[in-house]
PDB file of C-alpha atoms and ligand atoms in Angstrom:
ATOM      1  CA  MET Q 181      33.599   4.466  13.845  1.00  0.00           C
ATOM      2  CA  PHE Q 182      33.464   1.390  11.392  1.00  0.00           C
ATOM      3  CA  SER Q 183      29.558   1.303  12.122  1.00  0.00           C
ATOM      4  CA  ALA Q 184      29.575   4.684  11.130  1.00  0.00           C
ATOM      5  CA  LEU Q 185      30.660   4.848   8.291  1.00  0.00           C
ATOM      6  CA  HIS Q 186      28.904   1.411   6.941  1.00  0.00           C
ATOM      7  CA  TYR Q 187      26.026   3.458   8.106  1.00  0.00           C
ATOM      8  CA  GLN Q 188      26.628   6.327   5.877  1.00  0.00           C
ATOM      9  CA  ALA Q 189      27.632   3.781   2.886  1.00  0.00           C
ATOM     10  CA  TRP Q 190      24.076   2.269   2.600  1.00  0.00           C
ATOM     11  CA  ARG Q 191      22.496   5.472   3.479  1.00  0.00           C
ATOM     12  CA  ARG Q 192      24.183   6.319  -0.146  1.00  0.00           C
ATOM     13  CA  ALA Q 193      23.458   3.680  -1.625  1.00  0.00           C
ATOM     14  CA  ARG Q 194      19.715   3.897  -0.392  1.00  0.00           C
ATOM     15  CA  ALA Q 195      19.762   7.187  -1.836  1.00  0.00           C
ATOM     16  CA  ALA Q 196      21.527   6.157  -5.644  1.00  0.00           C
ATOM     17  CA  TYR Q 197      18.767   3.539  -6.044  1.00  0.00           C
ATOM     18  CA  TYR Q 198      16.786   5.833  -5.442  1.00  0.00           C
ATOM     19  CA  ALA Q 199      16.900   8.357  -6.721  1.00  0.00           C
ATOM     20  CA  PHE Q 200      18.829   6.712 -10.406  1.00  0.00           C
ATOM     21  CA  GLY Q 201      16.264   3.937 -10.552  1.00  0.00           C
ATOM     22  CA  LEU Q 202      18.747   1.084 -10.277  1.00  0.00           C
ATOM     23  CA  SER Q 203      16.264  -0.830 -10.240  1.00  0.00           C
ATOM     24  CA  ARG Q 204      16.349  -1.492 -14.531  1.00  0.00           C
ATOM     25  CA  LEU Q 205      20.027  -2.567 -14.410  1.00  0.00           C
ATOM     26  CA  PRO Q 206      20.787  -6.182 -14.374  1.00  0.00           C
ATOM     27  CA  PHE Q 207      21.858  -6.451 -10.471  1.00  0.00           C
ATOM     28  CA  GLY Q 208      18.962  -4.055 -10.142  1.00  0.00           C
ATOM     29  CA  ASP Q 209      16.415  -7.058  -8.031  1.00  0.00           C
ATOM     30  CA  LEU Q 210      19.330  -8.255  -5.724  1.00  0.00           C
ATOM     31  CA  LEU Q 211      20.699  -4.557  -4.863  1.00  0.00           C
ATOM     32  CA  GLY Q 212      17.017  -3.192  -4.181  1.00  0.00           C
ATOM     33  CA  ARG Q 213      16.385  -6.208  -1.759  1.00  0.00           C
ATOM     34  CA  ALA Q 214      19.657  -5.204  -0.147  1.00  0.00           C
ATOM     35  CA  VAL Q 215      18.370  -1.695   0.352  1.00  0.00           C
ATOM     36  CA  SER Q 216      15.248  -3.500   1.415  1.00  0.00           C
ATOM     37  CA  GLU Q 217      16.715  -5.589   3.859  1.00  0.00           C
ATOM     38  CA  TRP Q 218      18.603  -3.025   4.940  1.00  0.00           C
ATOM     39  CA  GLU Q 219      15.877  -0.646   5.549  1.00  0.00           C
ATOM     40  CA  ILE Q 220      14.257  -2.709   7.313  1.00  0.00           C
ATOM     41  CA  ALA Q 221      16.863  -4.225   9.506  1.00  0.00           C
ATOM     42  CA  GLN Q 222      16.982  -0.110  10.198  1.00  0.00           C
ATOM     43  CA  GLY Q 223      13.008  -0.132  11.071  1.00  0.00           C
ATOM     44  CA  PHE Q 224      12.710   2.858   8.941  1.00  0.00           C
ATOM     45  CA  GLY Q 225       8.848   3.541   9.297  1.00  0.00           C
ATOM     46  CA  ASP Q 226       8.034   3.017   5.823  1.00  0.00           C
ATOM     47  CA  SER Q 227       9.141  -0.076   4.853  1.00  0.00           C
ATOM     48  CA  PRO Q 228       7.971  -3.665   5.300  1.00  0.00           C
ATOM     49  CA  LYS Q 229       7.476  -4.626   9.115  1.00  0.00           C
ATOM     50  CA  GLU Q 230       6.811  -7.747  11.639  1.00  0.00           C
ATOM     51  CA  LYS Q 231       3.351  -8.264  12.333  1.00  0.00           C
ATOM     52  CA  ALA Q 232       3.747  -8.196  15.831  1.00  0.00           C
ATOM     53  CA  ARG Q 233       4.747  -4.500  15.303  1.00  0.00           C
ATOM     54  CA  TRP Q 234       1.510  -3.822  13.380  1.00  0.00           C
ATOM     55  CA  ASP Q 235      -0.255  -5.111  15.625  1.00  0.00           C
ATOM     56  CA  ALA Q 236       1.107  -2.658  18.723  1.00  0.00           C
ATOM     57  CA  GLU Q 237       1.276   0.136  16.892  1.00  0.00           C
ATOM     58  CA  TYR Q 238      -2.979  -0.260  16.044  1.00  0.00           C
ATOM     59  CA  GLY Q 239      -2.668  -1.280  19.862  1.00  0.00           C
ATOM     60  CA  ASP Q 240      -1.442   1.963  20.760  1.00  0.00           C
ATOM     61  CA  GLY Q 241      -3.479   4.074  18.269  1.00  0.00           C
ATOM     62  CA  ARG Q 242      -0.834   5.028  16.685  1.00  0.00           C
ATOM     63  CA  TRP Q 243      -2.620   5.204  12.584  1.00  0.00           C
ATOM     64  CA  SER Q 244      -5.519   6.854  14.372  1.00  0.00           C
ATOM     65  CA  HIS Q 245      -4.302   9.761  12.743  1.00  0.00           C
ATOM     66  CA  LEU Q 246      -5.279   8.568   9.213  1.00  0.00           C
ATOM     67  CA  GLN Q 247      -9.000   9.442  10.364  1.00  0.00           C
ATOM     68  CA  LYS Q 248      -7.473  13.368   9.330  1.00  0.00           C
ATOM     69  CA  GLU Q 249      -7.138  12.593   5.760  1.00  0.00           C
ATOM     70  CA  LEU Q 250      -9.769  13.267   4.546  1.00  0.00           C
ATOM     71  CA  ALA Q 251      -8.990  14.603   0.848  1.00  0.00           C
ATOM     72  CA  ASN Q 252      -6.428  11.575   0.120  1.00  0.00           C
ATOM     73  CA  TYR Q 253     -10.098   9.123   1.476  1.00  0.00           C
ATOM     74  CA  TRP Q 254     -12.446  11.252  -0.474  1.00  0.00           C
ATOM     75  CA  LEU Q 255     -10.492  11.425  -3.761  1.00  0.00           C
ATOM     76  CA  LEU Q 256      -9.728   7.390  -3.021  1.00  0.00           C
ATOM     77  CA  ILE Q 257     -13.488   6.873  -2.915  1.00  0.00           C
ATOM     78  CA  GLY Q 258     -14.761   8.599  -5.866  1.00  0.00           C
ATOM     79  CA  PHE Q 259     -11.348   7.037  -7.754  1.00  0.00           C
ATOM     80  CA  MET Q 260     -13.392   3.741  -6.804  1.00  0.00           C
ATOM     81  CA  ASP Q 261     -16.742   4.915  -7.258  1.00  0.00           C
ATOM     82  CA  ALA Q 262     -16.136   6.495 -11.362  1.00  0.00           C
ATOM     83  CA  TYR Q 263     -14.372   3.671 -12.299  1.00  0.00           C
ATOM     84  CA  ARG Q 264     -15.772   0.790 -11.035  1.00  0.00           C
ATOM     85  CA  ARG Q 265     -19.583   1.792  -9.518  1.00  0.00           C
ATOM     86  CA  GLY Q 266     -20.667  -0.996  -7.396  1.00  0.00           C
ATOM     87  CA  GLY Q 267     -18.647  -3.760  -8.384  1.00  0.00           C
ATOM     88  CA  GLU Q 268     -15.954  -6.379  -6.681  1.00  0.00           C
ATOM     89  CA  TYR Q 269     -13.156  -4.487  -4.274  1.00  0.00           C
ATOM     90  CA  LEU Q 270     -10.072  -5.964  -3.104  1.00  0.00           C
ATOM     91  CA  ASP Q 271      -8.370  -3.403  -0.427  1.00  0.00           C
ATOM     92  CA  VAL Q 272      -5.043  -4.933   0.275  1.00  0.00           C
ATOM     93  CA  GLY Q 273      -3.676  -3.424   3.670  1.00  0.00           C
ATOM     94  CA  CYS Q 274      -7.122  -2.227   4.266  1.00  0.00           C
ATOM     95  CA  GLY Q 275      -6.445  -1.589   8.598  1.00  0.00           C
ATOM     96  CA  ASP Q 276      -8.670  -1.024  10.537  1.00  0.00           C
ATOM     97  CA  GLY Q 277     -11.128  -0.089   8.089  1.00  0.00           C
ATOM     98  CA  VAL Q 278     -11.415   3.921   7.526  1.00  0.00           C
ATOM     99  CA  LEU Q 279     -11.617   3.926   3.875  1.00  0.00           C
ATOM    100  CA  PHE Q 280     -14.470   0.933   3.890  1.00  0.00           C
ATOM    101  CA  GLU Q 281     -16.494   2.884   6.430  1.00  0.00           C
ATOM    102  CA  ARG Q 282     -17.059   5.708   4.810  1.00  0.00           C
ATOM    103  CA  PHE Q 283     -17.025   4.065   1.543  1.00  0.00           C
ATOM    104  CA  LYS Q 284     -19.733   1.099   2.153  1.00  0.00           C
ATOM    105  CA  ARG Q 285     -22.271   3.652   2.032  1.00  0.00           C
ATOM    106  CA  LEU Q 286     -22.022   3.567  -2.147  1.00  0.00           C
ATOM    107  CA  GLY Q 287     -22.651   0.282  -1.905  1.00  0.00           C
ATOM    108  CA  TYR Q 288     -20.721  -2.769  -3.604  1.00  0.00           C
ATOM    109  CA  GLN Q 289     -21.130  -5.995  -5.131  1.00  0.00           C
ATOM    110  CA  ARG Q 290     -18.338  -7.333  -3.315  1.00  0.00           C
ATOM    111  CA  TYR Q 291     -15.373  -5.748  -0.481  1.00  0.00           C
ATOM    112  CA  VAL Q 292     -12.652  -7.723   0.693  1.00  0.00           C
ATOM    113  CA  GLY Q 293     -10.520  -6.281   3.042  1.00  0.00           C
ATOM    114  CA  ILE Q 294      -7.325  -8.051   3.800  1.00  0.00           C
ATOM    115  CA  ASP Q 295      -4.185  -6.822   6.448  1.00  0.00           C
ATOM    116  CA  ILE Q 296      -0.929  -8.381   8.680  1.00  0.00           C
ATOM    117  CA  SER Q 297      -2.696  -7.166  11.338  1.00  0.00           C
ATOM    118  CA  ASP Q 298      -5.296  -9.179  13.424  1.00  0.00           C
ATOM    119  CA  VAL Q 299      -5.936  -5.695  15.830  1.00  0.00           C
ATOM    120  CA  ALA Q 300      -6.657  -3.915  13.331  1.00  0.00           C
ATOM    121  CA  ILE Q 301      -8.736  -6.523  11.312  1.00  0.00           C
ATOM    122  CA  SER Q 302     -10.702  -7.502  14.327  1.00  0.00           C
ATOM    123  CA  LYS Q 303     -12.334  -3.860  14.097  1.00  0.00           C
ATOM    124  CA  LEU Q 304     -13.953  -4.820  10.837  1.00  0.00           C
ATOM    125  CA  GLN Q 305     -15.282  -8.338  11.295  1.00  0.00           C
ATOM    126  CA  LEU Q 306     -18.491  -6.933  12.448  1.00  0.00           C
ATOM    127  CA  HIS Q 307     -19.500  -5.846   8.705  1.00  0.00           C
ATOM    128  CA  ASN Q 308     -18.273  -9.920   7.212  1.00  0.00           C
ATOM    129  CA  ASP Q 309     -21.449 -11.393   5.195  1.00  0.00           C
ATOM    130  CA  GLN Q 310     -22.139 -12.434   2.127  1.00  0.00           C
ATOM    131  CA  ARG Q 311     -21.055 -10.087  -0.126  1.00  0.00           C
ATOM    132  CA  THR Q 312     -18.001  -8.362   2.971  1.00  0.00           C
ATOM    133  CA  SER Q 313     -15.365 -10.371   3.833  1.00  0.00           C
ATOM    134  CA  PHE Q 314     -12.121  -8.853   6.464  1.00  0.00           C
ATOM    135  CA  THR Q 315      -9.896 -11.555   7.270  1.00  0.00           C
ATOM    136  CA  GLN Q 316      -5.951 -11.355   7.891  1.00  0.00           C
ATOM    137  CA  ALA Q 317      -3.243 -12.370   5.586  1.00  0.00           C
ATOM    138  CA  ASN Q 318       0.063 -11.587   4.260  1.00  0.00           C
ATOM    139  CA  ALA Q 319      -0.474  -9.347   1.496  1.00  0.00           C
ATOM    140  CA  ASP Q 320       3.152 -11.039   0.215  1.00  0.00           C
ATOM    141  CA  ILE Q 321       1.543 -14.189   0.030  1.00  0.00           C
ATOM    142  CA  HIS Q 322      -1.950 -14.303  -0.123  1.00  0.00           C
ATOM    143  CA  GLU Q 323      -3.892 -15.404  -2.701  1.00  0.00           C
ATOM    144  CA  PRO Q 324      -7.227 -13.750  -3.207  1.00  0.00           C
ATOM    145  CA  VAL Q 325     -10.258 -15.492  -4.157  1.00  0.00           C
ATOM    146  CA  GLY Q 326     -12.079 -14.696  -7.156  1.00  0.00           C
ATOM    147  CA  ARG Q 327     -12.037 -11.705  -9.294  1.00  0.00           C
ATOM    148  CA  PHE Q 328     -12.159  -7.511  -8.940  1.00  0.00           C
ATOM    149  CA  ASP Q 329     -12.791  -4.672 -10.966  1.00  0.00           C
ATOM    150  CA  ALA Q 330     -10.814  -3.061  -8.760  1.00  0.00           C
ATOM    151  CA  ILE Q 331      -8.216  -3.337  -6.412  1.00  0.00           C
ATOM    152  CA  VAL Q 332      -7.047  -0.544  -3.882  1.00  0.00           C
ATOM    153  CA  PHE Q 333      -4.011  -0.226  -2.270  1.00  0.00           C
ATOM    154  CA  ASN Q 334      -4.122   2.501   0.582  1.00  0.00           C
ATOM    155  CA  GLU Q 335      -0.442   3.545   1.979  1.00  0.00           C
ATOM    156  CA  SER Q 336       0.156  -0.553   1.702  1.00  0.00           C
ATOM    157  CA  LEU Q 337       1.941  -0.960  -1.454  1.00  0.00           C
ATOM    158  CA  TYR Q 338       5.720   0.289   0.022  1.00  0.00           C
ATOM    159  CA  TYR Q 339       4.985  -2.207   2.941  1.00  0.00           C
ATOM    160  CA  LEU Q 340       5.535  -5.316   0.659  1.00  0.00           C
ATOM    161  CA  ARG Q 341       8.354  -6.889   0.279  1.00  0.00           C
ATOM    162  CA  ASP Q 342       8.320  -7.300  -3.054  1.00  0.00           C
ATOM    163  CA  PRO Q 343       6.180  -4.883  -4.116  1.00  0.00           C
ATOM    164  CA  ILE Q 344       6.248  -4.531  -8.138  1.00  0.00           C
ATOM    165  CA  GLY Q 345       5.888  -8.631  -7.984  1.00  0.00           C
ATOM    166  CA  SER Q 346       2.865  -8.300  -5.467  1.00  0.00           C
ATOM    167  CA  LEU Q 347       1.652  -5.633  -7.413  1.00  0.00           C
ATOM    168  CA  GLY Q 348       1.966  -7.894 -10.865  1.00  0.00           C
ATOM    169  CA  ARG Q 349       0.115 -11.319  -9.392  1.00  0.00           C
ATOM    170  CA  TYR Q 350      -2.575  -9.241  -7.604  1.00  0.00           C
ATOM    171  CA  ALA Q 351      -2.963  -7.264 -10.816  1.00  0.00           C
ATOM    172  CA  GLN Q 352      -3.333 -10.749 -12.693  1.00  0.00           C
ATOM    173  CA  THR Q 353      -7.040 -11.464 -10.605  1.00  0.00           C
ATOM    174  CA  LEU Q 354      -8.152  -8.397 -12.269  1.00  0.00           C
ATOM    175  CA  LYS Q 355     -11.505  -8.836 -14.667  1.00  0.00           C
ATOM    176  CA  SER Q 356     -10.792  -7.274 -17.888  1.00  0.00           C
ATOM    177  CA  ASP Q 357     -11.190  -3.908 -17.969  1.00  0.00           C
ATOM    178  CA  GLY Q 358     -10.522  -3.965 -13.790  1.00  0.00           C
ATOM    179  CA  CYS Q 359      -7.853  -1.494 -12.456  1.00  0.00           C
ATOM    180  CA  ILE Q 360      -5.755  -1.341  -9.705  1.00  0.00           C
ATOM    181  CA  ILE Q 361      -5.635   1.955  -7.385  1.00  0.00           C
ATOM    182  CA  LEU Q 362      -2.585   3.322  -5.524  1.00  0.00           C
ATOM    183  CA  SER Q 363      -2.441   5.821  -2.529  1.00  0.00           C
ATOM    184  CA  THR Q 364       1.237   7.099  -2.575  1.00  0.00           C
ATOM    185  CA  TYR Q 365       2.794   9.037   0.688  1.00  0.00           C
ATOM    186  CA  THR Q 366       5.016  11.458  -1.711  1.00  0.00           C
ATOM    187  CA  THR Q 367       7.322  12.685   1.712  1.00  0.00           C
ATOM    188  CA  SER Q 368       8.603   8.845   1.505  1.00  0.00           C
ATOM    189  CA  ARG Q 369      11.950   7.788  -1.152  1.00  0.00           C
ATOM    190  CA  ARG Q 370      10.595   3.985  -1.028  1.00  0.00           C
ATOM    191  CA  SER Q 371       6.708   4.792  -1.585  1.00  0.00           C
ATOM    192  CA  MET Q 372       8.101   7.356  -4.494  1.00  0.00           C
ATOM    193  CA  ALA Q 373      10.288   4.923  -6.153  1.00  0.00           C
ATOM    194  CA  VAL Q 374       7.554   1.886  -5.817  1.00  0.00           C
ATOM    195  CA  LEU Q 375       4.791   4.276  -7.483  1.00  0.00           C
ATOM    196  CA  ARG Q 376       7.349   5.094 -10.253  1.00  0.00           C
ATOM    197  CA  ASP Q 377       8.265   1.717 -10.859  1.00  0.00           C
ATOM    198  CA  ALA Q 378       4.214   0.587 -10.647  1.00  0.00           C
ATOM    199  CA  LYS Q 379       3.904   3.409 -13.800  1.00  0.00           C
ATOM    200  CA  ARG Q 380       6.620   1.332 -15.644  1.00  0.00           C
ATOM    201  CA  GLU Q 381       4.458  -1.761 -15.505  1.00  0.00           C
ATOM    202  CA  MET Q 382       1.409  -0.554 -16.193  1.00  0.00           C
ATOM    203  CA  SER Q 383      -0.832   2.214 -18.008  1.00  0.00           C
ATOM    204  CA  VAL Q 384      -1.861   5.324 -16.050  1.00  0.00           C
ATOM    205  CA  VAL Q 385      -5.492   5.968 -16.451  1.00  0.00           C
ATOM    206  CA  ASP Q 386      -5.679   9.174 -14.092  1.00  0.00           C
ATOM    207  CA  GLU Q 387      -4.105  10.426 -10.863  1.00  0.00           C
ATOM    208  CA  ALA Q 388      -4.543  13.735  -8.686  1.00  0.00           C
ATOM    209  CA  LYS Q 389      -2.608  14.808  -5.728  1.00  0.00           C
ATOM    210  CA  THR Q 390      -3.782  16.052  -2.469  1.00  0.00           C
ATOM    211  CA  THR Q 391      -2.550  18.189   0.212  1.00  0.00           C
ATOM    212  CA  ARG Q 392      -3.253  17.895   4.452  1.00  0.00           C
ATOM    213  CA  GLY Q 393      -0.391  20.987   6.174  1.00  0.00           C
ATOM    214  CA  ASN Q 394       3.141  19.280   5.000  1.00  0.00           C
ATOM    215  CA  THR Q 395       1.839  16.087   3.696  1.00  0.00           C
ATOM    216  CA  SER Q 396       0.911  15.324   0.042  1.00  0.00           C
ATOM    217  CA  TRP Q 397      -0.693  11.841  -1.117  1.00  0.00           C
ATOM    218  CA  LEU Q 398      -0.452  10.863  -4.972  1.00  0.00           C
ATOM    219  CA  CYS Q 399      -3.579   8.476  -5.740  1.00  0.00           C
ATOM    220  CA  THR Q 400      -2.881   7.173  -8.900  1.00  0.00           C
ATOM    221  CA  VAL Q 401      -5.656   4.715 -11.305  1.00  0.00           C
ATOM    222  CA  LEU Q 402      -3.348   1.967 -13.477  1.00  0.00           C
ATOM    223  CA  ALA Q 403      -4.696  -0.600 -15.558  1.00  0.00           C
ATOM    224  CA  PRO Q 404      -3.044  -3.674 -16.943  1.00  0.00           C
TER     225      PRO Q 404
HETATM  226  C1  LIG A 248      -0.310   3.120   6.635  1.00  0.00           C
HETATM  227  S1  LIG A 248      -1.094   1.567   6.881  1.00  0.00           S
HETATM  228  C2  LIG A 248      -2.863   1.735   5.713  1.00  0.00           C
HETATM  229  C3  LIG A 248      -4.161   1.053   5.969  1.00  0.00           C
HETATM  230  C4  LIG A 248      -5.240   1.316   5.558  1.00  0.00           C
HETATM  231  N1  LIG A 248      -4.976   0.907   3.992  1.00  0.00           N
HETATM  232  C5  LIG A 248      -5.905   2.910   5.839  1.00  0.00           C
HETATM  233  O1  LIG A 248      -6.521   3.352   4.804  1.00  0.00           O
HETATM  234  O2  LIG A 248      -6.544   2.979   7.127  1.00  0.00           O
HETATM  235  C6  LIG A 248      -0.562   0.614   6.202  1.00  0.00           C
HETATM  236  C7  LIG A 248      -1.768  -1.307   6.409  1.00  0.00           C
HETATM  237  O3  LIG A 248      -0.675  -1.952   5.885  1.00  0.00           O
HETATM  238  C8  LIG A 248      -0.999  -3.556   6.074  1.00  0.00           C
HETATM  239  N2  LIG A 248       0.307  -4.566   5.883  1.00  0.00           N
HETATM  240  C9  LIG A 248       1.822  -3.871   6.064  1.00  0.00           C
HETATM  241  N3  LIG A 248       1.969  -5.004   5.085  1.00  0.00           N
HETATM  242  C10 LIG A 248       1.079  -6.058   4.823  1.00  0.00           C
HETATM  243  C11 LIG A 248       1.303  -6.927   5.010  1.00  0.00           C
HETATM  244  N4  LIG A 248       2.765  -7.888   4.327  1.00  0.00           N
HETATM  245  N5  LIG A 248       0.123  -7.813   4.802  1.00  0.00           N
HETATM  246  C12 LIG A 248      -1.155  -7.097   4.670  1.00  0.00           C
HETATM  247  N6  LIG A 248      -0.951  -5.975   4.959  1.00  0.00           N
HETATM  248  C13 LIG A 248       0.373  -5.632   5.343  1.00  0.00           C
HETATM  249  C14 LIG A 248      -0.412  -2.235   7.696  1.00  0.00           C
HETATM  250  O4  LIG A 248      -1.131  -3.585   9.150  1.00  0.00           O
HETATM  251  C15 LIG A 248      -1.536  -1.752   7.789  1.00  0.00           C
HETATM  252  O5  LIG A 248      -3.050  -1.629   8.019  1.00  0.00           O
END
């Protein structure tokens, strides 16, 4: 009984936090962290997860459906090419390379991908060469080397523990005219709140929506 009430109270607090943008209040950061910890404890699909869980999910093919998100990927690639053709790219939470496998034919000066999952990244390491590097790393704490024309978070920013703090940290590694490209799954409260907060921190250069069946994604180009 008590645990059911406790669960309902947290569910409501979470809904209010996202619906009313409570992160802007004086104790918003604290509240955000508490909501986040509760989401993690509940195992919500759009909240941070341990490395072991990502490894298990890639191991049993849970993410193979990403291959079908054609419009989302091609829009993202279109933005990567249109805004920073042939430049230096950082792909944060690159998974097992659905984006890279499609993008690589357009050419690039440097492509760096990081992902928390060894299982995912191991499929990409055959591509490692002087211009290309795929490494296992936790994006919550990773310090990228060098500067980038574009930093891509394809359905990955909202899996970080402090998405907006991390966004700011990665943005510091952009070249002077560089951009961040986010792709956001629109059905998730957490992902849409992260996108809203990201838009408060940076300027929106471009944005478009793609849909497949009942599911949509927003692809957003941001500049510092
Ligand atoms: C929905 S998948 C998207 C994968 C990839 N962007 C793609 O297009 O195939 C989210 C990805 O974020 C990665 N991820 C989650 N938390 C992470 C973290 N803290 N550091 C690095 N990668 C993380 C997961 O392992 C997973 O590959």
